[in-house]
Amino acid sequence: MRQHRLHDLGNLIVTTAGLELLSGADDIDEMFASGSDLDLFSGADQLLFGNDQLLFGADADLLFGANSIEDPDLAMLSNIVSGSDIVDPIDIAGAGLDIIGASTTTARQRALAAAAAKRKKALALRNLLAQRKKEAAQRRLQGMANIGIQPTLAVNTGYTKARVFPFGFQADAPTPAGQPGSVTRRPQTPIKIRRLVIPSVIAPAFVITDIKVGKDSQFVGSDPIPGETFSPQSVAVELTGDTANVGHDVTISFANISGAAQLFRAVLIGPAVE
């Protein structure tokens, strides 16, 4: 009976804001003074922390908006900060990190999508220009056909044959004794220099000072080379010179080292293409 009265009293204290309990009202003092074993703070009904859990128990959500919170201070702090029942601060930090990661991924995806869209537009523009160019060419051909002009197409097929040809050189006049001279010729087909041949009867009378294809020398030194090196009987004198294209100057420079005037003659041999 006594416990029921105390329980009703506890309910009355809570429903009326409990001002008497906190301010030291006379009724409460009398209850403590009576020597009863009510134990408002730790007794059977446990008005504050007991079965009814008026302040911090099952009905703690009246104060903090949370259910089954073991530590009401932490519950209140988490609810104030996050507005939810999150208790562990790591959960809050993890959620923030997840959001940041998601934003980064989304930005990367947007950048990739934008780059792909640009490539697609560039490809479409290139295809469109090619189509327009093709259509313009067809219109030109059609216009020429309408006025009676038959268009012809010139195709450079390149060189289809290669053969070894001689390329002859002969001075315009004999070279005096002890004097230098030169002969310049231009090929009618491209030819690659492979060998120089000087007749045996005049080879001892000359030294070769240079062979040029265009402006490029085919020698690696400045000293002259004896004419006997290029006689028909010589071996191991094959060259790998430059290719002389049509109209290029090919020049053989020499000097007469004999005691009499000599007419210089020589042949360049190499593959020529048609």
CSV table of C-alpha atoms in Angstrom, one decimal:
chain,number,residue,atom,x,y,z
A,1,MET,CA,0.0,0.0,0.0
A,2,ARG,CA,2.8,2.3,0.9
A,3,GLN,CA,4.6,1.5,-2.4
A,4,HIS,CA,1.5,2.3,-4.4
A,5,ARG,CA,1.2,5.7,-2.7
A,6,LEU,CA,4.8,6.4,-3.4
A,7,HIS,CA,4.3,5.4,-7.0
A,8,ASP,CA,1.4,7.8,-7.3
A,9,LEU,CA,3.4,10.4,-5.7
A,10,GLY,CA,6.3,9.8,-8.2
A,11,ASN,CA,3.9,10.2,-11.1
A,12,LEU,CA,2.5,13.4,-9.6
A,13,ILE,CA,6.0,14.7,-9.1
A,14,VAL,CA,6.9,14.0,-12.8
A,15,THR,CA,3.7,15.3,-14.3
A,16,THR,CA,3.9,18.5,-12.3
A,17,ALA,CA,7.6,19.1,-13.3
A,18,GLY,CA,8.9,17.6,-10.0
A,19,LEU,CA,9.6,21.1,-8.6
A,20,GLU,CA,8.9,20.0,-5.0
A,21,LEU,CA,11.5,17.2,-5.2
A,22,LEU,CA,14.2,19.6,-6.4
A,23,SER,CA,13.3,22.5,-4.2
A,24,GLY,CA,12.9,20.6,-0.9
A,25,ALA,CA,9.2,20.8,-0.4
A,26,ASP,CA,7.7,19.9,3.1
A,27,ASP,CA,6.0,16.7,2.0
A,28,ILE,CA,9.1,15.2,0.8
A,29,ASP,CA,11.0,16.2,3.9
A,30,GLU,CA,8.3,14.6,6.0
A,31,MET,CA,8.6,11.4,4.0
A,32,PHE,CA,12.4,11.3,4.6
A,33,ALA,CA,11.9,12.3,8.2
A,34,SER,CA,9.4,9.5,8.9
A,35,GLY,CA,12.3,7.0,8.7
A,36,SER,CA,10.6,4.8,6.1
A,37,ASP,CA,12.5,2.6,3.7
A,38,LEU,CA,11.0,4.2,0.6
A,39,ASP,CA,14.4,4.8,-1.0
A,40,LEU,CA,13.2,7.2,-3.7
A,41,PHE,CA,16.5,6.8,-5.6
A,42,SER,CA,17.1,3.1,-5.2
A,43,GLY,CA,14.0,1.5,-3.8
A,44,ALA,CA,11.5,-1.0,-5.2
A,45,ASP,CA,9.8,1.4,-7.7
A,46,GLN,CA,13.1,3.2,-8.5
A,47,LEU,CA,11.5,6.4,-9.4
A,48,LEU,CA,14.6,7.7,-11.1
A,49,PHE,CA,16.4,4.6,-12.3
A,50,GLY,CA,14.1,1.8,-11.4
A,51,ASN,CA,11.5,-0.3,-13.3
A,52,ASP,CA,9.4,2.6,-14.4
A,53,GLN,CA,12.6,4.5,-15.6
A,54,LEU,CA,10.8,7.8,-15.5
A,55,LEU,CA,13.8,9.8,-16.4
A,56,PHE,CA,16.4,7.6,-18.0
A,57,GLY,CA,14.7,4.3,-18.7
A,58,ALA,CA,12.4,3.0,-21.4
A,59,ASP,CA,10.7,6.3,-21.6
A,60,ALA,CA,13.9,8.2,-22.0
A,61,ASP,CA,12.8,9.3,-25.5
A,62,LEU,CA,10.5,11.8,-23.8
A,63,LEU,CA,13.7,13.7,-22.9
A,64,PHE,CA,16.2,12.7,-25.6
A,65,GLY,CA,14.2,11.2,-28.4
A,66,ALA,CA,16.0,7.8,-28.2
A,67,ASN,CA,15.1,4.2,-27.3
A,68,SER,CA,17.1,1.8,-25.2
A,69,ILE,CA,20.0,4.3,-24.7
A,70,GLU,CA,22.4,3.0,-22.1
A,71,ASP,CA,24.2,6.3,-21.6
A,72,PRO,CA,21.6,9.2,-21.8
A,73,ASP,CA,24.3,11.9,-22.0
A,74,LEU,CA,25.9,10.2,-25.1
A,75,ALA,CA,22.4,9.7,-26.6
A,76,MET,CA,21.5,13.4,-26.0
A,77,LEU,CA,24.8,14.5,-27.6
A,78,SER,CA,24.4,12.2,-30.6
A,79,ASN,CA,20.8,13.3,-31.2
A,80,ILE,CA,21.7,17.0,-30.9
A,81,VAL,CA,24.6,16.6,-33.3
A,82,SER,CA,23.1,14.2,-35.9
A,83,GLY,CA,19.4,14.3,-35.2
A,84,SER,CA,19.3,10.4,-35.2
A,85,ASP,CA,19.9,7.4,-33.0
A,86,ILE,CA,23.6,7.1,-34.1
A,87,VAL,CA,25.7,6.5,-31.0
A,88,ASP,CA,29.1,5.6,-32.3
A,89,PRO,CA,31.1,8.7,-33.6
A,90,ILE,CA,32.9,6.4,-36.0
A,91,ASP,CA,29.6,5.8,-37.7
A,92,ILE,CA,29.2,9.6,-38.2
A,93,ALA,CA,32.8,9.9,-39.6
A,94,GLY,CA,32.4,6.8,-41.8
A,95,ALA,CA,29.2,8.2,-43.2
A,96,GLY,CA,31.0,11.5,-44.1
A,97,LEU,CA,33.8,9.6,-45.8
A,98,ASP,CA,31.4,7.6,-47.8
A,99,ILE,CA,29.7,10.7,-49.0
A,100,ILE,CA,33.0,12.3,-50.0
A,101,GLY,CA,34.1,9.1,-51.9
A,102,ALA,CA,30.7,9.1,-53.7
A,103,SER,CA,31.2,12.7,-54.7
A,104,THR,CA,34.7,12.0,-56.1
A,105,THR,CA,33.5,9.0,-58.1
A,106,THR,CA,30.6,10.9,-59.4
A,107,ALA,CA,32.9,13.8,-60.6
A,108,ARG,CA,35.2,11.3,-62.3
A,109,GLN,CA,32.3,9.7,-64.1
A,110,ARG,CA,31.1,13.0,-65.3
A,111,ALA,CA,34.5,13.9,-66.6
A,112,LEU,CA,34.8,10.6,-68.5
A,113,ALA,CA,31.3,11.1,-69.9
A,114,ALA,CA,32.2,14.6,-71.1
A,115,ALA,CA,35.4,13.4,-72.8
A,116,ALA,CA,33.5,10.6,-74.5
A,117,ALA,CA,30.9,13.0,-75.7
A,118,LYS,CA,33.6,15.3,-77.2
A,119,ARG,CA,35.2,12.4,-79.0
A,120,LYS,CA,31.9,11.4,-80.4
A,121,LYS,CA,31.2,14.9,-81.7
A,122,ALA,CA,34.6,15.2,-83.3
A,123,LEU,CA,34.2,11.8,-85.1
A,124,ALA,CA,30.7,12.9,-86.3
A,125,LEU,CA,32.1,16.2,-87.6
A,126,ARG,CA,35.0,14.4,-89.4
A,127,ASN,CA,32.6,12.0,-91.0
A,128,LEU,CA,30.3,14.8,-92.1
A,129,LEU,CA,33.2,16.8,-93.7
A,130,ALA,CA,34.4,13.7,-95.5
A,131,GLN,CA,30.9,13.1,-96.8
A,132,ARG,CA,30.5,16.7,-97.9
A,133,LYS,CA,33.9,16.6,-99.7
A,134,LYS,CA,32.8,13.4,-101.5
A,135,GLU,CA,29.5,14.9,-102.6
A,136,ALA,CA,31.3,18.1,-103.8
A,137,ALA,CA,33.7,16.0,-106.0
A,138,GLN,CA,30.7,14.1,-107.4
A,139,ARG,CA,28.9,17.3,-108.2
A,140,ARG,CA,32.0,18.7,-110.0
A,141,LEU,CA,32.3,15.5,-112.1
A,142,GLN,CA,28.6,15.6,-112.9
A,143,GLY,CA,28.9,19.2,-113.9
A,144,MET,CA,31.8,18.5,-116.3
A,145,ALA,CA,29.9,15.6,-117.8
A,146,ASN,CA,26.9,17.8,-118.4
A,147,ILE,CA,28.9,20.2,-120.5
A,148,GLY,CA,30.6,17.5,-122.5
A,149,ILE,CA,34.0,17.3,-120.7
A,150,GLN,CA,35.1,13.8,-119.8
A,151,PRO,CA,37.4,13.9,-116.7
A,152,THR,CA,40.6,11.9,-116.7
A,153,LEU,CA,42.4,10.7,-113.6
A,154,ALA,CA,46.2,10.7,-113.5
A,155,VAL,CA,47.5,8.2,-111.1
A,156,ASN,CA,51.2,8.1,-110.0
A,157,THR,CA,51.8,4.3,-109.8
A,158,GLY,CA,55.4,4.7,-108.9
A,159,TYR,CA,58.3,2.7,-110.3
A,160,THR,CA,57.5,-0.8,-111.3
A,161,LYS,CA,60.8,-2.0,-112.8
A,162,ALA,CA,64.4,-1.9,-111.7
A,163,ARG,CA,67.4,-2.8,-113.9
A,164,VAL,CA,71.2,-2.2,-113.8
A,165,PHE,CA,72.1,0.5,-116.2
A,166,PRO,CA,75.4,2.2,-117.2
A,167,PHE,CA,75.6,5.9,-116.9
A,168,GLY,CA,78.3,7.3,-119.2
A,169,PHE,CA,80.6,10.2,-118.6
A,170,GLN,CA,83.1,11.8,-121.1
A,171,ALA,CA,84.9,15.1,-120.9
A,172,ASP,CA,84.2,17.7,-123.6
A,173,ALA,CA,88.0,18.1,-124.3
A,174,PRO,CA,91.2,16.5,-123.2
A,175,THR,CA,92.6,17.6,-119.9
A,176,PRO,CA,96.1,19.1,-120.0
A,177,ALA,CA,98.9,17.4,-118.1
A,178,GLY,CA,98.8,18.2,-114.4
A,179,GLN,CA,95.4,20.0,-114.6
A,180,PRO,CA,92.1,19.2,-112.8
A,181,GLY,CA,88.9,18.6,-114.6
A,182,SER,CA,85.3,17.5,-114.1
A,183,VAL,CA,82.3,16.0,-116.0
A,184,THR,CA,78.7,16.7,-115.0
A,185,ARG,CA,75.7,14.7,-116.3
A,186,ARG,CA,72.0,14.4,-115.4
A,187,PRO,CA,70.3,11.0,-115.5
A,188,GLN,CA,67.0,10.5,-117.4
A,189,THR,CA,65.8,7.9,-114.9
A,190,PRO,CA,66.6,7.6,-111.2
A,191,ILE,CA,69.8,5.6,-110.7
A,192,LYS,CA,71.7,4.5,-107.6
A,193,ILE,CA,75.5,4.6,-107.8
A,194,ARG,CA,77.1,1.2,-107.2
A,195,ARG,CA,80.3,1.3,-109.2
A,196,LEU,CA,82.7,3.6,-111.1
A,197,VAL,CA,84.6,2.1,-114.0
A,198,ILE,CA,87.5,3.8,-115.8
A,199,PRO,CA,89.1,2.2,-118.9
A,200,SER,CA,92.4,0.5,-118.2
A,201,VAL,CA,94.3,2.4,-120.9
A,202,ILE,CA,93.7,5.8,-119.2
A,203,ALA,CA,93.2,4.8,-115.5
A,204,PRO,CA,96.9,5.3,-114.6
A,205,ALA,CA,96.8,8.9,-116.0
A,206,PHE,CA,94.1,10.1,-113.6
A,207,VAL,CA,93.2,10.4,-109.9
A,208,ILE,CA,89.6,10.8,-108.8
A,209,THR,CA,89.2,13.7,-106.5
A,210,ASP,CA,85.4,13.5,-105.9
A,211,ILE,CA,82.0,12.1,-107.0
A,212,LYS,CA,79.0,14.1,-106.1
A,213,VAL,CA,75.3,13.4,-106.4
A,214,GLY,CA,73.7,16.8,-106.3
A,215,LYS,CA,75.7,18.7,-103.6
A,216,ASP,CA,76.5,15.6,-101.6
A,217,SER,CA,80.0,14.0,-101.9
A,218,GLN,CA,80.2,10.2,-102.1
A,219,PHE,CA,83.7,10.2,-100.6
A,220,VAL,CA,84.5,10.3,-96.9
A,221,GLY,CA,87.9,11.9,-97.2
A,222,SER,CA,89.6,14.7,-99.1
A,223,ASP,CA,92.5,12.8,-100.6
A,224,PRO,CA,92.3,11.7,-104.3
A,225,ILE,CA,91.8,8.0,-105.2
A,226,PRO,CA,94.0,6.5,-108.0
A,227,GLY,CA,92.2,5.8,-111.2
A,228,GLU,CA,93.5,2.2,-111.3
A,229,THR,CA,91.2,1.5,-108.3
A,230,PHE,CA,88.2,1.8,-110.7
A,231,SER,CA,89.7,-0.2,-113.7
A,232,PRO,CA,87.5,-3.0,-115.1
A,233,GLN,CA,89.9,-5.6,-113.6
A,234,SER,CA,89.6,-4.2,-110.1
A,235,VAL,CA,87.6,-6.1,-107.5
A,236,ALA,CA,85.9,-5.0,-104.2
A,237,VAL,CA,85.3,-1.5,-105.4
A,238,GLU,CA,81.5,-1.6,-105.3
A,239,LEU,CA,79.9,1.6,-103.8
A,240,THR,CA,76.7,2.3,-102.1
A,241,GLY,CA,76.1,5.8,-103.2
A,242,ASP,CA,73.1,8.1,-103.1
A,243,THR,CA,70.2,7.8,-105.6
A,244,ALA,CA,70.4,10.4,-108.4
A,245,ASN,CA,66.9,11.4,-109.4
A,246,VAL,CA,65.9,12.7,-112.8
A,247,GLY,CA,67.5,16.1,-113.5
A,248,HIS,CA,70.0,15.9,-110.6
A,249,ASP,CA,73.6,16.7,-111.3
A,250,VAL,CA,76.1,13.9,-111.0
A,251,THR,CA,79.7,15.2,-111.1
A,252,ILE,CA,83.0,13.3,-111.4
A,253,SER,CA,86.0,15.4,-110.5
A,254,PHE,CA,89.5,14.3,-111.5
A,255,ALA,CA,93.0,15.4,-112.2
A,256,ASN,CA,95.5,14.5,-115.0
A,257,ILE,CA,98.7,13.3,-113.4
A,258,SER,CA,100.4,12.1,-116.6
A,259,GLY,CA,102.8,14.1,-118.7
A,260,ALA,CA,100.4,14.5,-121.6
A,261,ALA,CA,96.9,15.7,-122.3
A,262,GLN,CA,94.3,12.9,-121.7
A,263,LEU,CA,90.6,12.6,-122.5
A,264,PHE,CA,88.7,11.5,-119.4
A,265,ARG,CA,86.1,8.8,-119.9
A,266,ALA,CA,84.2,6.8,-117.2
A,267,VAL,CA,81.0,4.8,-116.5
A,268,LEU,CA,78.8,4.8,-113.4
A,269,ILE,CA,76.9,1.6,-113.0
A,270,GLY,CA,73.9,1.1,-110.8
A,271,PRO,CA,70.2,0.0,-110.6
A,272,ALA,CA,67.9,2.3,-112.5
A,273,VAL,CA,64.1,2.2,-112.0
A,274,GLU,CA,61.3,2.9,-114.4
